[in-house]
Every structure is written in structure tokens, then in C-alpha cells.
Coordinates of C-alpha atoms in Angstrom, one line a residue:
A1 CA 19.8 29.9 -19.5
E2 CA 22.2 27.3 -21.3
P3 CA 24.7 25.2 -19.0
D4 CA 27.4 27.2 -20.2
D5 CA 26.2 30.4 -19.0
L6 CA 25.6 29.3 -15.6
E7 CA 29.4 28.6 -15.4
Q8 CA 30.6 32.4 -15.9
F9 CA 28.4 33.4 -12.6
V10 CA 28.8 32.8 -9.1
V11 CA 26.3 33.4 -6.1
K12 CA 27.9 34.4 -2.6
V13 CA 25.3 33.8 -0.1
F14 CA 25.2 35.3 3.7
H15 CA 23.5 33.6 6.4
P16 CA 23.5 35.3 9.9
V17 CA 24.0 32.8 11.6
D18 CA 24.8 33.0 15.7
I19 CA 25.6 36.3 15.7
G20 CA 23.3 36.8 18.5
G21 CA 20.9 39.8 19.4
G22 CA 17.8 38.4 17.7
E23 CA 15.4 39.7 14.7
A24 CA 17.1 42.8 14.7
A25 CA 20.7 42.0 14.7
E26 CA 20.1 39.5 11.9
R27 CA 18.3 42.4 9.8
E28 CA 20.9 44.2 10.4
A29 CA 23.6 42.1 9.1
L30 CA 21.8 41.1 6.2
E31 CA 21.8 45.0 5.6
A32 CA 25.5 45.5 5.9
F33 CA 26.0 42.4 3.7
L34 CA 23.9 44.0 1.0
D35 CA 25.5 47.4 1.6
G36 CA 29.1 46.1 0.9
A37 CA 27.5 44.8 -2.2
R38 CA 25.8 48.0 -3.2
V39 CA 29.1 49.8 -2.6
Q40 CA 31.0 47.1 -5.1
A41 CA 28.3 47.7 -7.7
A42 CA 28.7 51.1 -8.2
V43 CA 32.5 51.1 -8.2
A44 CA 32.7 48.3 -10.6
A45 CA 29.8 50.3 -13.1
Q46 CA 32.4 52.2 -14.2
P47 CA 34.6 51.5 -17.5
G48 CA 36.9 49.7 -17.0
A49 CA 36.8 48.9 -13.4
H50 CA 39.2 46.8 -11.2
W51 CA 35.9 45.1 -9.3
A52 CA 34.0 42.2 -10.0
P53 CA 30.3 43.0 -11.0
I54 CA 27.4 42.5 -9.5
R55 CA 24.8 41.0 -11.6
Q56 CA 22.1 41.0 -8.8
S57 CA 21.8 41.4 -5.3
G58 CA 18.3 40.4 -2.8
T59 CA 17.5 38.5 -0.4
A60 CA 15.3 35.3 -0.1
D61 CA 14.6 32.7 3.0
G62 CA 16.3 34.8 5.4
E63 CA 19.7 35.4 3.4
A64 CA 21.2 37.8 1.7
Y65 CA 23.3 37.2 -1.6
Y66 CA 25.0 38.7 -5.0
V67 CA 25.8 37.3 -8.2
T68 CA 28.9 38.2 -9.4
D69 CA 30.9 37.0 -12.6
Y70 CA 33.1 33.9 -12.2
F71 CA 36.8 34.3 -11.3
P72 CA 38.1 30.7 -11.4
H73 CA 41.4 32.0 -9.2
S74 CA 42.1 34.5 -6.5
A75 CA 45.6 35.8 -5.0
L76 CA 45.8 33.0 -2.8
D77 CA 46.5 30.5 -5.7
L78 CA 49.5 32.7 -6.6
M79 CA 51.5 32.1 -3.0
K80 CA 52.2 28.7 -4.7
V81 CA 53.9 29.9 -8.1
S82 CA 57.1 31.9 -9.2
L83 CA 55.7 35.2 -10.9
D84 CA 57.8 37.1 -13.3
A85 CA 57.9 41.0 -13.0
R86 CA 54.8 41.3 -15.5
A87 CA 52.4 39.1 -13.9
L88 CA 53.6 40.5 -10.4
H89 CA 53.3 44.3 -11.7
T90 CA 49.9 43.2 -13.5
V91 CA 48.7 42.0 -9.7
I92 CA 49.8 44.9 -7.9
A93 CA 49.1 47.7 -10.5
S94 CA 45.2 46.3 -10.9
V95 CA 45.0 46.0 -6.9
I96 CA 46.4 49.4 -6.4
E97 CA 43.8 51.0 -9.4
G98 CA 40.9 49.0 -7.8
L99 CA 41.3 50.9 -4.5
L100 CA 42.0 54.5 -5.6
E101 CA 38.5 53.3 -8.3
L102 CA 36.8 52.9 -4.9
R103 CA 38.5 56.0 -3.0
E104 CA 37.4 58.4 -5.8
S105 CA 34.4 57.2 -6.5
A106 CA 33.2 56.5 -3.0
G107 CA 35.8 58.0 -1.0
R108 CA 36.3 55.6 1.0
P109 CA 39.2 52.4 1.8
H110 CA 38.2 48.6 0.7
G111 CA 39.1 47.7 4.5
N112 CA 38.8 44.1 3.6
L113 CA 41.8 43.6 1.6
K114 CA 43.3 40.6 1.4
P115 CA 44.3 37.7 -0.8
S116 CA 41.1 36.2 -1.1
N117 CA 40.0 39.3 -2.2
V118 CA 41.6 39.6 -5.1
L119 CA 39.7 37.7 -8.2
I120 CA 41.8 36.5 -11.3
R121 CA 40.5 35.8 -14.4
S122 CA 42.7 33.1 -15.6
G123 CA 45.7 31.5 -14.4
E124 CA 47.5 31.1 -17.9
D125 CA 49.1 34.8 -18.5
L126 CA 49.0 36.7 -15.7
A127 CA 50.5 39.9 -17.2
R128 CA 47.5 39.9 -19.4
T129 CA 44.6 38.8 -17.2
R130 CA 41.8 40.7 -15.4
V131 CA 42.1 41.5 -11.7
V132 CA 39.7 42.6 -9.9
L133 CA 38.6 43.3 -6.0
T134 CA 35.7 41.9 -4.4
D135 CA 34.1 42.6 -0.9
P136 CA 34.7 46.0 0.6
V137 CA 33.8 46.0 4.3
P138 CA 30.2 47.2 4.7
T139 CA 29.8 50.9 5.2
T140 CA 28.2 50.6 8.4
E141 CA 31.3 48.4 9.6
L142 CA 33.8 50.8 8.3
E143 CA 36.3 52.8 10.3
L144 CA 37.8 55.5 8.0
T145 CA 41.2 56.1 10.4
T146 CA 41.9 52.6 10.6
A147 CA 40.7 50.6 7.1
A148 CA 43.0 53.3 4.9
A149 CA 46.0 52.3 6.8
S150 CA 44.8 48.6 6.5
D151 CA 44.6 48.7 2.8
I152 CA 48.2 49.8 2.3
R153 CA 49.5 47.1 5.0
A154 CA 47.4 44.8 3.2
V155 CA 49.3 45.7 -0.5
G156 CA 52.6 45.1 0.9
Q157 CA 51.5 42.0 3.0
L158 CA 50.1 40.9 -0.4
I159 CA 53.7 41.9 -1.9
Y160 CA 55.4 39.9 0.2
Q161 CA 53.2 36.6 -0.2
L162 CA 53.8 36.9 -3.7
V163 CA 57.1 37.4 -3.9
L164 CA 58.2 35.1 -1.0
H165 CA 55.5 32.3 -0.5
K166 CA 54.8 32.9 2.8
P167 CA 52.8 34.7 5.1
P168 CA 54.2 38.3 6.5
G169 CA 55.8 38.0 10.1
V170 CA 57.9 34.6 9.0
L171 CA 61.5 35.0 7.7
G172 CA 63.0 31.6 7.1
D173 CA 62.0 29.1 10.0
R174 CA 61.3 32.3 12.4
V175 CA 58.0 34.2 13.0
I176 CA 59.1 37.6 13.0
Q177 CA 57.0 39.4 16.3

């Protein structure tokens, strides 16, 4: 591969450190990581999907990994800038489309939706850029009753953060409890 080609991909590596429970627990944790990658790969394979594609996944040297396309930004980066209505619409609509794609294809919620799991292709014209989801909770760790509500709450929190540029629960200088 050419050097420019390598900059188009990123490898996410999971190393089970200090999880306790010995080798069996480590194998279970590695398998859970790979399960999340399989779920993501399946939904990302649909045409027009709002999910980062998984190009390859596996294990090596006691670690699990997956290779996906490189997205230089996440929704965390957007917390520092003012978005116009079109850009905000693109981000939120893409997140909701991704959640619906997962529900329709796998019959399950994301369960791990947060700004760092909303990836953005370009920081230039946000109204026209590709926005995708990544890293759903592994199936074995998914609690259907709470994960769906968690996804809805996460979308509301994301909107709050993108509009007000602060974490949910903060109003002015006071923390709301």
C-alpha cells in the first residue's frame, strides 16, 4: 500500500488489561469486542449506511482489533464551534439514521452512543459531510430495556452539547441535579 493509502484507515486495538477472571475472562472480553465489530460491519455493509465500515477484524498477540476508514473528526470536535442549522441537521439526522439502520438490520439499539462514537469525515462543510456511528455495545453486554432509552437520551444530550457547547446538566455556572 502507498503511504497515502495508509492514512485512509485506522486500527482500533483492544487489550484486556486487568479485567480479572484469568484467561477465560480475557477471551470473553476479546470476543465481546469482536462481536461489536461484527455488528458494526453488518450494518455498515448496507448501501448508504451511516456507520463506519469495518474492513478487517481479528486477534493477534492476545489483543483484538478492527480496521476502519479514517474519520479525522468526532462530534467532540464540534463542541467548540457554532453550527448553523444545516450542519446541526446533518449531524443529528445522520445519527438518527444510523440508529434506525441498526434497529432495522440487527433489531437492537446502539447502547454506547456518545460524541466520540459519532465520526465526521470533514470539518469543512458540515452540512454536506459524511457522519457515521461506531462502536455499538457488544451483543453480550447489551441490555435491551435500558439501551434503547440510553440511545434516546444520548441524542438529546448530543443536541444539547452541540447547541450550548457544554455538557448536559450545566446551566450557566450551576450544575443541575
